[in-house]
Short mmCIF file of C-alpha atoms in Angstrom, two decimals:
data_model
loop_
_atom_site.label_atom_id
_atom_site.label_comp_id
_atom_site.label_asym_id
_atom_site.label_seq_id
_atom_site.Cartn_x
_atom_site.Cartn_y
_atom_site.Cartn_z
CA UNK A 153 -2.46 -73.92 1.76
CA UNK A 154 0.93 -72.22 2.38
CA UNK A 155 0.68 -70.61 -1.08
CA UNK A 156 -2.88 -69.29 -0.30
CA UNK A 157 -1.58 -68.06 2.99
CA UNK A 158 1.22 -66.24 1.24
CA UNK A 159 -1.29 -64.78 -1.25
CA UNK A 160 -3.53 -63.67 1.50
CA UNK A 161 -0.67 -62.05 3.36
CA UNK A 162 0.53 -60.42 0.17
CA UNK A 163 -2.97 -58.94 -0.40
CA UNK A 164 -3.17 -57.69 3.15
CA UNK A 165 0.21 -56.11 2.78
CA UNK A 166 -0.92 -54.43 -0.47
CA UNK A 167 -4.04 -52.96 1.22
CA UNK A 168 -1.96 -51.72 4.17
CA UNK A 169 0.30 -49.96 1.72
CA UNK A 170 -2.56 -48.39 -0.19
CA UNK A 171 -4.05 -47.17 3.13
CA UNK A 172 -0.71 -45.70 4.10
CA UNK A 173 -0.35 -43.99 0.82
CA UNK A 174 -3.94 -42.58 1.20
CA UNK A 175 -3.00 -41.27 4.67
CA UNK A 176 0.14 -39.81 3.32
CA UNK A 177 -1.31 -37.93 0.28
CA UNK A 178 -3.22 -35.25 2.25
CA UNK A 179 -0.12 -34.74 4.53
CA UNK A 180 2.14 -34.34 1.44
CA UNK A 181 -0.45 -31.93 -0.11
CA UNK A 182 -0.54 -30.02 3.15
CA UNK A 183 3.35 -29.89 3.16
CA UNK A 184 3.37 -28.55 -0.44
CA UNK A 185 0.90 -25.91 0.51
CA UNK A 186 2.85 -25.00 3.67
CA UNK A 187 6.12 -24.80 1.57
CA UNK A 188 4.35 -22.49 -0.99
CA UNK A 189 3.18 -20.21 1.95
CA UNK A 190 6.70 -20.02 3.16
CA UNK A 191 8.16 -19.23 -0.20
CA UNK A 192 5.55 -16.54 -0.84
CA UNK A 193 6.21 -15.04 2.65
CA UNK A 194 9.95 -14.91 2.08
CA UNK A 195 9.54 -13.37 -1.39
CA UNK A 196 7.10 -10.80 0.00
CA UNK A 197 9.53 -9.82 2.87
CA UNK A 198 12.41 -9.57 0.31
CA UNK A 199 10.27 -7.39 -2.05
CA UNK A 200 9.11 -5.32 0.94
CA UNK A 201 12.55 -4.48 1.98
CA UNK A 202 13.68 -3.77 -1.73
CA UNK A 203 10.71 -1.47 -2.27
CA UNK A 204 11.78 0.44 1.00
CA UNK A 205 15.32 0.93 -0.40
CA UNK A 206 13.83 2.30 -3.64
CA UNK A 207 11.54 4.61 -1.60
CA UNK A 208 14.48 5.92 0.49
CA UNK A 209 16.36 6.81 -2.80
CA UNK A 210 13.40 8.64 -4.37
CA UNK A 211 12.62 10.53 -1.14
CA UNK A 212 16.19 11.61 -0.85
CA UNK A 213 16.10 13.00 -4.38
CA UNK A 214 12.65 14.69 -3.60
CA UNK A 215 14.09 16.28 -0.38
CA UNK A 216 17.13 17.49 -2.24
CA UNK A 217 15.10 19.04 -5.01
CA UNK A 218 12.78 20.79 -2.43
CA UNK A 219 15.77 22.26 -0.66
CA UNK A 220 17.19 23.56 -3.92
CA UNK A 221 13.88 24.99 -4.76
CA UNK A 222 13.74 26.70 -1.35
CA UNK A 223 17.29 28.03 -1.99
CA UNK A 224 16.40 29.53 -5.26
CA UNK A 225 12.89 30.86 -4.54
CA UNK A 226 13.59 31.83 -1.00
CA UNK A 227 12.59 30.26 2.37
CA UNK A 228 9.52 32.35 2.69
CA UNK A 229 8.14 31.16 -0.61
CA UNK A 230 8.60 27.33 0.01
CA UNK A 231 7.37 26.58 3.54
CA UNK A 232 4.40 24.95 5.32
CA UNK A 233 2.71 28.32 6.26
CA UNK A 234 1.61 28.64 2.65
CA UNK A 235 -0.29 25.39 2.67
CA UNK A 236 -3.82 25.48 1.47
CA UNK A 237 -6.14 25.40 4.43
CA UNK A 238 -9.22 26.05 2.44
CA UNK A 239 -11.78 23.30 1.86
CA UNK A 240 -10.54 21.10 -1.08
CA UNK A 241 -10.47 17.54 -1.85
CA UNK A 242 -7.38 15.47 -2.69
CA UNK A 243 -6.48 15.26 -6.30
CA UNK A 244 -4.39 12.08 -5.68
CA UNK A 245 -6.37 9.35 -3.77
CA UNK A 246 -6.66 5.55 -3.51
CA UNK A 247 -8.92 2.76 -4.71
CA UNK A 248 -9.25 -0.03 -2.20
CA UNK A 249 -10.82 -3.35 -3.00
CA UNK A 250 -10.86 -6.68 -1.15
CA UNK A 251 -8.68 -9.37 -2.76
CA UNK A 252 -9.57 -13.00 -1.82
CA UNK A 253 -6.35 -15.13 -1.21
CA UNK A 254 -6.60 -18.88 -1.29
CA UNK A 255 -10.48 -18.63 -1.23
CA UNK A 256 -10.27 -17.97 2.52
CA UNK A 257 -8.67 -14.86 3.58
CA UNK A 258 -9.44 -11.26 2.43
CA UNK A 259 -6.61 -8.84 2.06
CA UNK A 260 -6.82 -5.14 0.80
CA UNK A 261 -5.56 -4.24 -2.63
CA UNK A 262 -4.65 -0.62 -3.14
CA UNK A 263 -4.64 1.27 -6.47
CA UNK A 264 -3.32 4.82 -6.79
CA UNK A 265 -5.52 7.47 -8.54
CA UNK A 266 -2.85 10.01 -9.30
CA UNK A 267 -4.57 13.26 -10.27
CA UNK A 268 -7.74 11.39 -10.66
CA UNK A 269 -6.20 8.85 -13.14
CA UNK A 270 -5.91 5.20 -12.11
CA UNK A 271 -2.32 3.88 -11.73
CA UNK A 272 -1.89 0.20 -11.47
CA UNK A 273 1.83 0.09 -11.04
CA UNK A 274 2.46 -0.59 -14.79
CA UNK A 275 0.82 2.25 -16.62
CA UNK A 276 -1.64 4.96 -15.95
CA UNK A 277 -4.90 5.06 -17.58
CA UNK A 278 -7.97 7.32 -17.23
CA UNK A 279 -10.83 6.22 -14.97
CA UNK A 280 -14.30 6.16 -16.54
CA UNK A 281 -15.50 9.19 -14.93
CA UNK A 282 -12.80 11.48 -16.13
CA UNK A 283 -13.05 10.00 -19.66
CA UNK A 284 -16.85 10.76 -19.76
CA UNK A 285 -16.27 14.19 -18.35
CA UNK A 286 -13.62 14.91 -20.78
CA UNK A 287 -15.69 13.87 -23.77
CA UNK A 288 -18.72 15.80 -22.56
CA UNK A 289 -16.44 18.82 -22.17
CA UNK A 290 -17.17 19.27 -18.51
CA UNK A 291 -13.99 21.60 -18.43
CA UNK A 292 -15.96 24.08 -20.49
CA UNK A 293 -14.24 23.60 -23.75
CA UNK A 294 -16.73 22.77 -26.55
CA UNK A 295 -16.44 19.36 -28.49
CA UNK A 296 -15.17 19.80 -31.98
CA UNK A 297 -17.73 19.91 -34.66
CA UNK A 298 -17.54 17.25 -37.28
CA UNK A 299 -19.23 17.43 -40.71
CA UNK A 300 -20.06 14.45 -42.75
CA UNK A 301 -20.34 11.04 -41.36
CA UNK A 302 -20.82 10.58 -37.66
CA UNK A 303 -18.27 7.70 -37.70
CA UNK A 304 -15.53 10.37 -38.06
CA UNK A 305 -16.19 11.69 -34.61
CA UNK A 306 -16.01 8.27 -33.16
CA UNK A 307 -12.67 7.68 -34.94
CA UNK A 308 -11.17 11.04 -33.66
CA UNK A 309 -12.50 11.15 -30.02
CA UNK A 310 -10.57 8.07 -28.70
CA UNK A 311 -7.24 9.77 -29.89
CA UNK A 312 -8.27 13.16 -28.34
CA UNK A 313 -9.29 11.58 -24.97
CA UNK A 314 -5.77 10.72 -23.75
CA UNK A 315 -4.52 14.26 -24.76
CA UNK A 316 -7.45 15.78 -22.91
CA UNK A 317 -6.68 13.70 -19.82
CA UNK A 318 -2.99 14.71 -19.94
CA UNK A 319 -4.16 18.37 -20.12
CA UNK A 320 -6.27 17.92 -17.08
CA UNK A 321 -3.47 16.24 -15.15
CA UNK A 322 -1.05 19.02 -16.01
CA UNK A 323 -3.74 21.54 -14.91
CA UNK A 324 -4.08 19.73 -11.53
CA UNK A 325 -0.25 19.54 -11.21
CA UNK A 326 0.03 23.36 -11.83
CA UNK A 327 -2.83 24.07 -9.34
CA UNK A 328 -0.93 22.11 -6.61
CA UNK A 329 2.18 24.18 -7.45
CA UNK A 330 0.44 27.43 -7.49
CA UNK A 331 0.22 27.37 -3.76
CA UNK A 332 3.94 28.53 -3.83
CA UNK A 333 3.35 31.22 -6.44
CA UNK A 334 2.66 31.60 -10.07
CA UNK A 335 6.42 31.29 -11.21
CA UNK A 336 8.02 28.42 -9.53
CA UNK A 337 11.51 26.90 -9.82
CA UNK A 338 12.16 23.93 -11.96
CA UNK A 339 13.50 22.23 -9.06
CA UNK A 340 10.03 22.47 -7.22
CA UNK A 341 8.50 20.85 -10.37
CA UNK A 342 11.12 18.04 -10.30
CA UNK A 343 10.38 17.66 -6.48
CA UNK A 344 6.72 17.20 -7.31
CA UNK A 345 7.47 14.37 -9.82
CA UNK A 346 9.85 12.71 -7.31
CA UNK A 347 7.13 12.72 -4.67
CA UNK A 348 4.63 11.34 -7.11
CA UNK A 349 7.01 8.42 -7.84
CA UNK A 350 7.43 7.92 -4.08
CA UNK A 351 3.66 7.69 -3.79
CA UNK A 352 3.64 4.98 -6.45
CA UNK A 353 6.35 3.08 -4.45
CA UNK A 354 4.41 3.45 -1.23
CA UNK A 355 1.21 1.85 -2.82
CA UNK A 356 3.32 -1.04 -3.93
CA UNK A 357 4.72 -1.32 -0.34
CA UNK A 358 1.16 -1.21 0.96
CA UNK A 359 0.18 -4.15 -1.30
CA UNK A 360 3.30 -6.06 -0.38
CA UNK A 361 2.64 -5.51 3.25
CA UNK A 362 -0.86 -7.17 2.84
CA UNK A 363 0.70 -10.15 1.00
CA UNK A 364 3.22 -10.42 3.67
CA UNK A 365 0.82 -10.45 6.47
CA UNK A 366 -1.53 -12.94 4.73
CA UNK A 367 1.19 -15.37 3.81
CA UNK A 368 2.46 -15.07 7.35
CA UNK A 369 -0.90 -15.91 8.79
CA UNK A 370 -0.91 -18.90 6.36
CA UNK A 371 2.47 -20.12 7.65
CA UNK A 372 1.35 -19.59 11.29
CA UNK A 373 -1.83 -21.77 10.69
CA UNK A 374 0.46 -24.47 9.11
CA UNK A 375 2.66 -24.47 12.20
CA UNK A 376 -0.52 -24.78 14.40
CA UNK A 377 -1.77 -27.76 12.25
CA UNK A 378 1.63 -29.37 12.54
CA UNK A 379 1.68 -29.20 16.29
CA UNK A 380 -1.74 -30.72 16.56
CA UNK A 381 -0.79 -33.67 14.42
CA UNK A 382 2.21 -34.27 16.60
CA UNK B 55 -12.44 -17.80 11.43
CA UNK B 56 -12.01 -15.45 14.32
CA UNK B 57 -10.72 -11.83 13.98
CA UNK B 58 -11.22 -11.74 10.17
CA UNK B 59 -11.85 -7.99 9.52
CA UNK B 60 -13.81 -6.97 6.61
CA UNK B 61 -12.03 -4.99 3.95
CA UNK B 62 -14.11 -1.79 3.09
CA UNK B 63 -14.36 -0.95 -0.62
CA UNK B 64 -13.58 2.59 -1.51
CA UNK B 65 -12.89 4.46 -4.83
CA UNK B 66 -11.47 7.68 -3.40
CA UNK B 67 -9.75 6.88 -0.09
CA UNK B 68 -7.26 9.37 1.31
CA UNK B 69 -3.54 9.03 2.29
CA UNK B 70 -2.93 10.54 5.72
CA UNK B 71 0.47 11.89 6.83
CA UNK B 72 2.17 12.32 10.20
CA UNK B 73 5.65 13.55 9.16
CA UNK B 74 8.22 16.30 9.10
CA UNK B 75 7.75 19.52 7.14
CA UNK B 76 9.66 18.54 4.12
CA UNK B 77 7.86 15.09 3.60
CA UNK B 78 4.56 16.67 4.17
CA UNK B 79 5.07 19.54 1.78
CA UNK B 80 6.47 17.12 -0.88
CA UNK B 81 3.56 14.77 -0.54
CA UNK B 82 1.07 17.67 -0.80
CA UNK B 83 2.73 18.75 -3.93
CA UNK B 84 1.76 15.34 -5.23
CA UNK B 85 -1.83 16.24 -4.54
CA UNK B 86 -2.66 14.09 -1.53
CA UNK B 87 -3.80 17.08 0.67
CA UNK B 88 -7.45 17.11 1.76
CA UNK B 89 -9.50 19.57 3.84
CA UNK B 90 -13.03 18.66 4.58
CA UNK B 91 -15.98 20.80 5.36
CA UNK B 92 -15.08 20.66 9.15
CA UNK B 93 -11.66 22.09 8.30
CA UNK B 94 -10.08 18.71 9.20
CA UNK B 95 -7.03 17.95 7.20
CA UNK B 96 -5.56 14.54 6.41
CA UNK B 97 -2.04 15.51 7.70
CA UNK B 98 -0.22 16.44 10.76
CA UNK B 99 3.11 18.44 10.45
CA UNK B 100 5.40 17.28 13.15
CA UNK B 101 8.03 19.81 14.37
CA UNK B 102 9.96 20.59 17.61
CA UNK B 103 6.87 22.02 19.15
CA UNK B 104 4.49 19.07 18.50
CA UNK B 105 3.66 17.17 21.61
CA UNK B 106 3.40 13.34 21.86
CA UNK B 107 -0.30 13.84 22.83
CA UNK B 108 -0.93 15.68 19.53
CA UNK B 109 0.74 12.72 17.60
CA UNK B 110 -1.26 10.14 19.53
CA UNK B 111 -4.55 11.98 18.96
CA UNK B 112 -3.71 12.37 15.14
CA UNK B 113 -2.84 8.66 14.86
CA UNK B 114 -5.96 7.52 16.59
CA UNK B 115 -8.05 9.99 14.52
CA UNK B 116 -6.48 8.75 11.20
CA UNK B 117 -6.76 5.15 12.06
CA UNK B 118 -10.52 5.31 12.87
CA UNK B 119 -11.53 7.45 9.96
CA UNK B 120 -13.27 5.53 7.30
CA UNK B 121 -12.09 7.68 4.45
CA UNK B 122 -8.42 7.00 5.01
CA UNK B 123 -6.67 3.82 3.54
CA UNK B 124 -3.03 4.61 4.19
CA UNK B 125 -1.35 6.39 7.05
CA UNK B 126 2.30 7.50 6.33
CA UNK B 127 4.22 8.21 9.53
CA UNK B 128 7.91 9.11 9.81
CA UNK B 129 9.60 6.22 11.62
CA UNK B 130 11.19 8.61 14.24
CA UNK B 131 7.64 9.97 14.95
CA UNK B 132 6.34 6.38 15.15
CA UNK B 133 9.05 5.61 17.74
CA UNK B 134 7.44 8.38 20.01
CA UNK B 135 4.19 6.32 19.92
CA UNK B 136 5.73 2.92 19.47
CA UNK B 137 3.23 1.23 21.78
CA UNK B 138 0.33 2.61 19.84
CA UNK B 139 1.68 1.74 16.45
CA UNK B 140 2.69 -1.82 17.46
CA UNK B 141 -0.76 -2.57 18.97
CA UNK B 142 -2.43 -1.57 15.72
CA UNK B 143 -3.34 -4.65 13.62
CA UNK B 144 -6.12 -3.66 11.26
CA UNK B 145 -5.71 -4.21 7.63
CA UNK B 146 -6.99 -0.85 6.61
CA UNK B 147 -5.75 1.79 6.94
CA UNK B 148 -2.31 0.37 6.33
CA UNK B 149 0.40 2.03 8.47
CA UNK B 150 3.56 2.63 6.74
CA UNK B 151 6.70 3.93 8.47
CA UNK B 152 8.67 6.08 6.16
CA UNK B 153 12.17 7.56 6.51
CA UNK B 154 12.79 11.17 7.11
CA UNK B 155 15.79 13.45 6.15
CA UNK B 156 17.60 13.00 9.43
CA UNK B 157 16.41 9.49 10.28
CA UNK B 158 16.88 6.74 7.60
CA UNK B 159 14.61 3.86 7.61
CA UNK B 160 15.47 1.04 9.89
CA UNK B 161 13.83 -2.39 9.26
CA UNK B 162 14.53 -3.42 12.77
CA UNK B 163 12.11 -0.81 14.04
CA UNK B 164 9.26 -1.38 11.51
CA UNK B 165 6.25 -2.64 13.32
CA UNK B 166 5.14 -5.05 10.64
CA UNK B 167 8.65 -6.77 10.40
CA UNK B 168 8.91 -6.76 14.01
CA UNK B 169 5.51 -8.57 14.37
CA UNK B 170 6.41 -11.14 11.82
CA UNK B 171 9.94 -11.65 13.08
CA UNK B 172 8.81 -11.84 16.85
CA UNK B 173 6.54 -14.60 16.28
CA UNK B 174 8.71 -16.43 13.94
CA UNK B 175 11.60 -16.23 16.29
CA UNK B 176 9.29 -17.35 19.28
CA UNK B 177 8.47 -20.44 17.26
CA UNK B 178 12.09 -21.34 16.44
CA UNK B 179 13.13 -20.75 20.13
CA UNK B 180 10.13 -22.97 21.30
CA UNK B 181 11.06 -25.75 18.95
CA UNK B 182 14.76 -25.53 20.21
CA UNK B 183 13.69 -26.12 23.70
CA UNK B 184 12.01 -29.51 23.08
#
């Protein structure tokens, strides 16, 4: 009888332990998710500040080059009164797409389209429109004629497409510089490149900002849930 | 979930600027300048003659336009309309406070970092009082 009682007590104890474990598992999972949010939040804050330091350096370089260009070309040739006020669209723009995080929250993702090309932070590549326009010769230059097998044109055009895109980008860069005259100082060209680099950093900062705010919201929710449990 | 703003998708959104002359000229060299058919541009050049009202109006205009995805504002200019910048909480357009030649970037004044730091500090203070 005593042995049976001991067995029953043992089984009851085992069942209670199992129930406790089942209750603890979701709490442990919640804690892991909370820790992950905190780590991602701290990483994003660190990256945000690091990117701003990089931006400050790039902008300082750009301002210095602009001032040097103003010194060599003359203040009357490099100032805001020459800015183009005619109707024109931006050559450099952004692509914005919603990015779903943790299947719950949407955050914006920004991609820079520098001079009409897409820049994803690692490498630049042409967007489909400019590629099609380039191959169709929209700029006015005729497509090269190829005698013989048509396969030859398919082999050659993919190699020519990047060169045509580079030419288009250079033309757009020159058009942007032409506001300050036909012959511009090399420092002005250098300033243009510095500010392009600054734009790339700014887009990374914008994406990091989105990540920081969404992870912060996640941490905030975790704190709210923890309060309710208490 | 309440207050979940929808993110608009765009293939050619603009970058707006409210900054000093050198910053605006530099970024225009990089090709971000846009002037539409109504002769409205996507930038405001701030100098000594620019009033706070003009800056406020430009900020409100740029943050309500659907074709703008990022607004760059010099941090010293943002300080002039700090209440307006801090009360802005939409995901798009993203407001980025940038340094200027005479005013380096100060993380303590950045509205995003302030928002995060304020709430986080409030939580730590509240838990300390228990």
